[in-house]
Amino acid sequence: PTFPTALTSLRTPLKDLGSLGAPVASSRKALEFRPAFTLALNNQGGALTKLERFEHATKSFEAALALQPDYAEAHGNLGNALQKLGRLDEAVASHQTVLALNPGSADAHSSLGLALQEHGRLEEAIAIHQKAIALRPDHGGDYVDLGNALQKLGRLEDAIRTYHKALDLDPELNAAWNNLRFAIKALQFPKHGVSQTDVAGGGHGGNAAGGGGDDMGQSVGAAMSAQQRHHRAAVGRHRDDRGLAAFVGKDAGQGAN
């Protein structure tokens, strides 16, 4: 949209906004004095996003981008809001724009990978998460995100190795422990299966929630207790770092098998 159109769409009532009303009102006040103030538009969109007013948030981000098309942060924020609205094609496109503007950014790769996962484009997501790892190999969260994509694709042993790598880097990373549990459950009890909704959250927020029958839960719980004592020993047959290197993408140009 053009800037006047996008700005007009922001003229909505701001009553009953609770504790986040102040930052929204503050941003609108800045706009009264300088309508071209892209930072205020982006901040207003961020406040509206926190209020879960995603439609209005997208209008703020679009208004900022009408003024400054290369505003990477606004593109990323727009992508996140579009994801919340289920507009996944547009969300992926927004995150791809961020990556084009910042090709060396691990965060940009991570955000795009997560959007691709939500879209169900898992092979593409795996390749993007591998590139994020190549850019920051010591960040456990990126391994969790990669492991989640691998697990959703049914590559359970690869996912388990990847979660172990995350735990090598950060033994307290709850998302890695929780999703590792589901990968082990799916591997040990394939007839039960694990849905994509079981593989919840990534290294950048959220944890998976548990489930399963009594016998299965006791078996998996015992396995997890052993791993928490020493996660390398618990499922040692999955801890082949040479195998890990084959798909985590330590070489930025390396793809998934």
Tab-separated table of C-alpha atoms in Angstrom:
chain	number	residue	atom	x	y	z
A	1	PRO	CA	0.000	0.000	0.000
A	2	THR	CA	0.983	3.635	-0.440
A	3	PHE	CA	1.990	5.482	2.692
A	4	PRO	CA	-1.183	7.637	2.897
A	5	THR	CA	-3.363	4.527	2.513
A	6	ALA	CA	-1.402	2.580	5.108
A	7	LEU	CA	-1.363	5.479	7.563
A	8	THR	CA	-5.107	6.074	7.185
A	9	SER	CA	-5.730	2.433	8.103
A	10	LEU	CA	-4.009	3.029	11.438
A	11	ARG	CA	-6.711	5.449	12.623
A	12	THR	CA	-8.412	2.998	14.950
A	13	PRO	CA	-9.643	3.482	18.528
A	14	LEU	CA	-6.954	2.863	21.129
A	15	LYS	CA	-9.137	2.681	24.232
A	16	ASP	CA	-8.944	-0.306	26.590
A	17	LEU	CA	-5.382	-1.190	25.562
A	18	GLY	CA	-4.226	-2.035	29.073
A	19	SER	CA	-0.572	-1.699	30.033
A	20	LEU	CA	0.557	-1.598	26.409
A	21	GLY	CA	-1.670	1.355	25.563
A	22	ALA	CA	1.061	3.806	26.558
A	23	PRO	CA	3.673	2.675	23.994
A	24	VAL	CA	1.007	2.627	21.275
A	25	ALA	CA	-0.193	6.117	22.212
A	26	SER	CA	3.393	7.351	22.453
A	27	SER	CA	4.173	6.106	18.957
A	28	ARG	CA	1.019	7.734	17.585
A	29	LYS	CA	2.005	11.003	19.256
A	30	ALA	CA	5.346	10.901	17.458
A	31	LEU	CA	3.493	10.343	14.195
A	32	GLU	CA	1.418	13.467	14.764
A	33	PHE	CA	4.604	15.518	14.681
A	34	ARG	CA	6.431	13.569	12.017
A	35	PRO	CA	4.306	11.167	9.960
A	36	ALA	CA	7.394	9.899	8.173
A	37	PHE	CA	8.888	8.658	11.439
A	38	THR	CA	9.453	5.037	10.459
A	39	LEU	CA	10.790	4.041	13.867
A	40	ALA	CA	7.542	5.163	15.490
A	41	LEU	CA	5.548	3.142	12.976
A	42	ASN	CA	7.647	0.075	13.649
A	43	ASN	CA	7.374	0.540	17.407
A	44	GLN	CA	3.622	0.993	17.163
A	45	GLY	CA	3.412	-2.236	15.188
A	46	GLY	CA	5.449	-3.985	17.857
A	47	ALA	CA	3.120	-2.780	20.606
A	48	LEU	CA	0.062	-3.852	18.618
A	49	THR	CA	1.664	-7.260	18.066
A	50	LYS	CA	2.050	-7.687	21.828
A	51	LEU	CA	-1.639	-6.884	22.138
A	52	GLU	CA	-2.307	-9.614	19.546
A	53	ARG	CA	-3.848	-7.027	17.245
A	54	PHE	CA	-2.029	-8.517	14.304
A	55	GLU	CA	-4.088	-6.986	11.506
A	56	HIS	CA	-3.458	-3.490	12.817
A	57	ALA	CA	0.190	-4.342	13.441
A	58	THR	CA	0.681	-5.317	9.811
A	59	LYS	CA	-0.683	-1.917	8.757
A	60	SER	CA	1.914	-0.180	10.940
A	61	PHE	CA	4.766	-2.238	9.521
A	62	GLU	CA	3.515	-1.739	5.961
A	63	ALA	CA	3.352	2.015	6.540
A	64	ALA	CA	6.955	1.998	7.758
A	65	LEU	CA	8.005	0.004	4.709
A	66	ALA	CA	6.163	2.349	2.353
A	67	LEU	CA	8.517	5.040	3.623
A	68	GLN	CA	11.644	2.905	3.915
A	69	PRO	CA	11.475	-0.238	1.758
A	70	ASP	CA	14.849	-1.517	2.962
A	71	TYR	CA	13.885	-1.401	6.668
A	72	ALA	CA	14.883	-4.969	7.553
A	73	GLU	CA	13.511	-4.923	11.095
A	74	ALA	CA	10.062	-3.882	9.861
A	75	HIS	CA	10.115	-6.626	7.232
A	76	GLY	CA	10.915	-9.166	9.947
A	77	ASN	CA	8.236	-7.854	12.282
A	78	LEU	CA	5.735	-7.889	9.429
A	79	GLY	CA	6.658	-11.494	8.708
A	80	ASN	CA	6.065	-12.467	12.336
A	81	ALA	CA	2.651	-10.764	12.393
A	82	LEU	CA	1.665	-12.401	9.107
A	83	GLN	CA	2.599	-15.796	10.578
A	84	LYS	CA	0.222	-15.159	13.468
A	85	LEU	CA	-2.515	-14.428	10.934
A	86	GLY	CA	-1.792	-17.658	9.049
A	87	ARG	CA	-0.716	-15.733	5.950
A	88	LEU	CA	2.270	-17.996	5.506
A	89	ASP	CA	3.190	-17.292	1.876
A	90	GLU	CA	3.444	-13.593	2.699
A	91	ALA	CA	5.290	-14.304	5.936
A	92	VAL	CA	7.928	-16.381	4.156
A	93	ALA	CA	8.308	-13.638	1.542
A	94	SER	CA	8.868	-11.036	4.278
A	95	HIS	CA	11.540	-13.142	5.960
A	96	GLN	CA	13.175	-13.807	2.586
A	97	THR	CA	13.393	-10.037	2.105
A	98	VAL	CA	15.100	-9.698	5.486
A	99	LEU	CA	17.619	-12.336	4.451
A	100	ALA	CA	18.243	-10.614	1.124
A	101	LEU	CA	18.950	-7.393	3.019
A	102	ASN	CA	21.169	-9.162	5.603
A	103	PRO	CA	22.601	-12.289	3.963
A	104	GLY	CA	25.146	-12.779	6.728
A	105	SER	CA	22.625	-12.676	9.572
A	106	ALA	CA	22.099	-15.911	11.496
A	107	ASP	CA	18.938	-14.436	13.019
A	108	ALA	CA	17.521	-13.792	9.543
A	109	HIS	CA	18.231	-17.396	8.559
A	110	SER	CA	16.664	-18.660	11.775
A	111	SER	CA	13.468	-16.627	11.339
A	112	LEU	CA	13.079	-17.732	7.736
A	113	GLY	CA	13.670	-21.359	8.727
A	114	LEU	CA	10.961	-21.180	11.382
A	115	ALA	CA	8.505	-19.622	8.925
A	116	LEU	CA	9.262	-22.374	6.404
A	117	GLN	CA	8.694	-24.997	9.097
A	118	GLU	CA	5.302	-23.528	9.915
A	119	HIS	CA	4.506	-23.553	6.201
A	120	GLY	CA	5.405	-27.256	6.038
A	121	ARG	CA	8.338	-26.629	3.692
A	122	LEU	CA	10.638	-28.781	5.779
A	123	GLU	CA	13.433	-29.562	3.315
A	124	GLU	CA	13.869	-25.848	2.656
A	125	ALA	CA	13.750	-25.131	6.381
A	126	ILE	CA	16.485	-27.698	7.055
A	127	ALA	CA	18.784	-26.087	4.485
A	128	ILE	CA	18.201	-22.633	5.987
A	129	HIS	CA	18.793	-23.814	9.571
A	130	GLN	CA	22.029	-25.463	8.443
A	131	LYS	CA	23.179	-22.100	7.127
A	132	ALA	CA	22.282	-20.452	10.428
A	133	ILE	CA	24.462	-23.038	12.183
A	134	ALA	CA	27.311	-22.377	9.764
A	135	LEU	CA	27.110	-18.692	10.714
A	136	ARG	CA	27.029	-19.307	14.492
A	137	PRO	CA	28.044	-22.899	15.267
A	138	ASP	CA	28.056	-22.314	19.038
A	139	HIS	CA	24.367	-21.347	19.331
A	140	GLY	CA	22.346	-24.229	20.775
A	141	GLY	CA	18.992	-22.809	19.732
A	142	ASP	CA	19.815	-23.171	16.053
A	143	TYR	CA	20.450	-26.887	16.564
A	144	VAL	CA	17.073	-27.229	18.282
A	145	ASP	CA	15.353	-25.549	15.339
A	146	LEU	CA	17.147	-27.860	12.925
A	147	GLY	CA	16.316	-30.889	15.075
A	148	ASN	CA	12.641	-29.943	15.077
A	149	ALA	CA	12.540	-29.752	11.287
A	150	LEU	CA	14.315	-33.103	11.020
A	151	GLN	CA	11.921	-34.688	13.494
A	152	LYS	CA	8.865	-33.381	11.655
A	153	LEU	CA	10.289	-34.862	8.472
A	154	GLY	CA	10.668	-38.247	10.192
A	155	ARG	CA	14.476	-38.178	10.312
A	156	LEU	CA	14.479	-39.182	13.965
A	157	GLU	CA	18.070	-40.339	14.406
A	158	ASP	CA	19.345	-37.174	12.749
A	159	ALA	CA	17.067	-35.138	15.020
A	160	ILE	CA	18.342	-36.950	18.133
A	161	ARG	CA	21.976	-36.279	17.203
A	162	THR	CA	21.132	-32.644	16.588
A	163	TYR	CA	19.402	-32.212	19.958
A	164	HIS	CA	22.461	-33.784	21.597
A	165	LYS	CA	24.664	-31.205	19.913
A	166	ALA	CA	22.396	-28.476	21.289
A	167	LEU	CA	22.809	-29.974	24.753
A	168	ASP	CA	26.568	-30.167	24.339
A	169	LEU	CA	26.461	-26.400	23.886
A	170	ASP	CA	23.817	-25.695	26.542
A	171	PRO	CA	22.951	-28.548	28.939
A	172	GLU	CA	20.076	-26.486	30.403
A	173	LEU	CA	18.296	-25.917	27.080
A	174	ASN	CA	14.781	-27.125	27.937
A	175	ALA	CA	13.520	-27.103	24.350
A	176	ALA	CA	16.280	-29.557	23.418
A	177	TRP	CA	15.459	-31.893	26.316
A	178	ASN	CA	11.726	-31.827	25.659
A	179	ASN	CA	11.882	-32.395	21.921
A	180	LEU	CA	14.608	-35.008	22.381
A	181	ARG	CA	12.131	-36.896	24.545
A	182	PHE	CA	9.583	-36.909	21.728
A	183	ALA	CA	12.156	-38.058	19.191
A	184	ILE	CA	13.114	-40.972	21.437
A	185	LYS	CA	9.451	-41.819	21.998
A	186	ALA	CA	8.801	-41.849	18.251
A	187	LEU	CA	11.867	-44.006	17.653
A	188	GLN	CA	11.075	-46.498	20.418
A	189	PHE	CA	7.319	-46.644	19.791
A	190	PRO	CA	6.836	-45.997	16.067
A	191	LYS	CA	3.242	-47.247	16.081
A	192	HIS	CA	2.277	-44.413	18.435
A	193	GLY	CA	3.872	-41.761	16.260
A	194	VAL	CA	4.550	-38.167	17.171
A	195	SER	CA	2.598	-35.390	15.476
A	196	GLN	CA	4.111	-32.120	14.347
A	197	THR	CA	2.253	-30.401	17.174
A	198	ASP	CA	4.229	-32.546	19.639
A	199	VAL	CA	7.442	-30.986	18.329
A	200	ALA	CA	6.675	-27.642	19.873
A	201	GLY	CA	8.846	-24.616	20.285
A	202	GLY	CA	12.405	-24.135	19.225
A	203	GLY	CA	15.661	-22.925	20.602
A	204	HIS	CA	14.263	-19.409	20.484
A	205	GLY	CA	11.213	-19.919	22.688
A	206	GLY	CA	8.613	-22.431	23.810
A	207	ASN	CA	8.822	-26.029	24.940
A	208	ALA	CA	7.120	-29.202	23.910
A	209	ALA	CA	4.450	-30.722	26.113
A	210	GLY	CA	4.428	-34.349	27.163
A	211	GLY	CA	2.053	-37.230	26.569
A	212	GLY	CA	1.811	-40.968	26.001
A	213	GLY	CA	0.492	-44.051	27.770
A	214	ASP	CA	1.748	-45.397	31.079
A	215	ASP	CA	4.127	-48.053	29.763
A	216	MET	CA	5.438	-45.788	27.049
A	217	GLY	CA	5.758	-42.865	29.440
A	218	GLN	CA	7.667	-44.931	32.006
A	219	SER	CA	10.031	-46.282	29.361
A	220	VAL	CA	10.718	-42.892	27.852
A	221	GLY	CA	11.009	-41.324	31.295
A	222	ALA	CA	13.662	-43.870	32.254
A	223	ALA	CA	15.559	-43.145	29.067
A	224	MET	CA	15.414	-39.420	29.736
A	225	SER	CA	16.593	-39.849	33.325
A	226	ALA	CA	19.600	-41.733	32.064
A	227	GLN	CA	20.325	-39.017	29.531
A	228	GLN	CA	20.031	-36.272	32.058
A	229	ARG	CA	22.715	-38.017	34.125
A	230	HIS	CA	24.877	-38.074	31.074
A	231	HIS	CA	23.145	-37.461	27.779
A	232	ARG	CA	25.971	-38.772	25.658
A	233	ALA	CA	25.856	-42.192	27.312
A	234	ALA	CA	22.076	-42.629	27.266
A	235	VAL	CA	21.697	-43.031	23.512
A	236	GLY	CA	25.322	-43.322	22.591
A	237	ARG	CA	24.659	-44.972	19.292
A	238	HIS	CA	23.209	-41.675	18.093
A	239	ARG	CA	26.231	-39.631	19.131
A	240	ASP	CA	28.336	-39.978	16.005
A	241	ASP	CA	29.755	-36.528	15.437
A	242	ARG	CA	30.949	-37.545	12.005
A	243	GLY	CA	27.366	-38.419	11.147
A	244	LEU	CA	26.220	-35.128	12.664
A	245	ALA	CA	28.625	-33.195	10.470
A	246	ALA	CA	27.031	-34.793	7.412
A	247	PHE	CA	23.835	-32.797	7.801
A	248	VAL	CA	24.146	-29.928	10.280
A	249	GLY	CA	25.889	-27.860	7.620
A	250	LYS	CA	29.176	-26.857	9.170
A	251	ASP	CA	30.081	-26.078	5.585
A	252	ALA	CA	27.716	-23.268	4.577
A	253	GLY	CA	27.220	-24.822	1.175
A	254	GLN	CA	26.371	-28.280	2.495
A	255	GLY	CA	22.804	-29.567	2.172
A	256	ALA	CA	20.696	-32.128	3.963
A	257	ASN	CA	20.683	-35.732	2.837
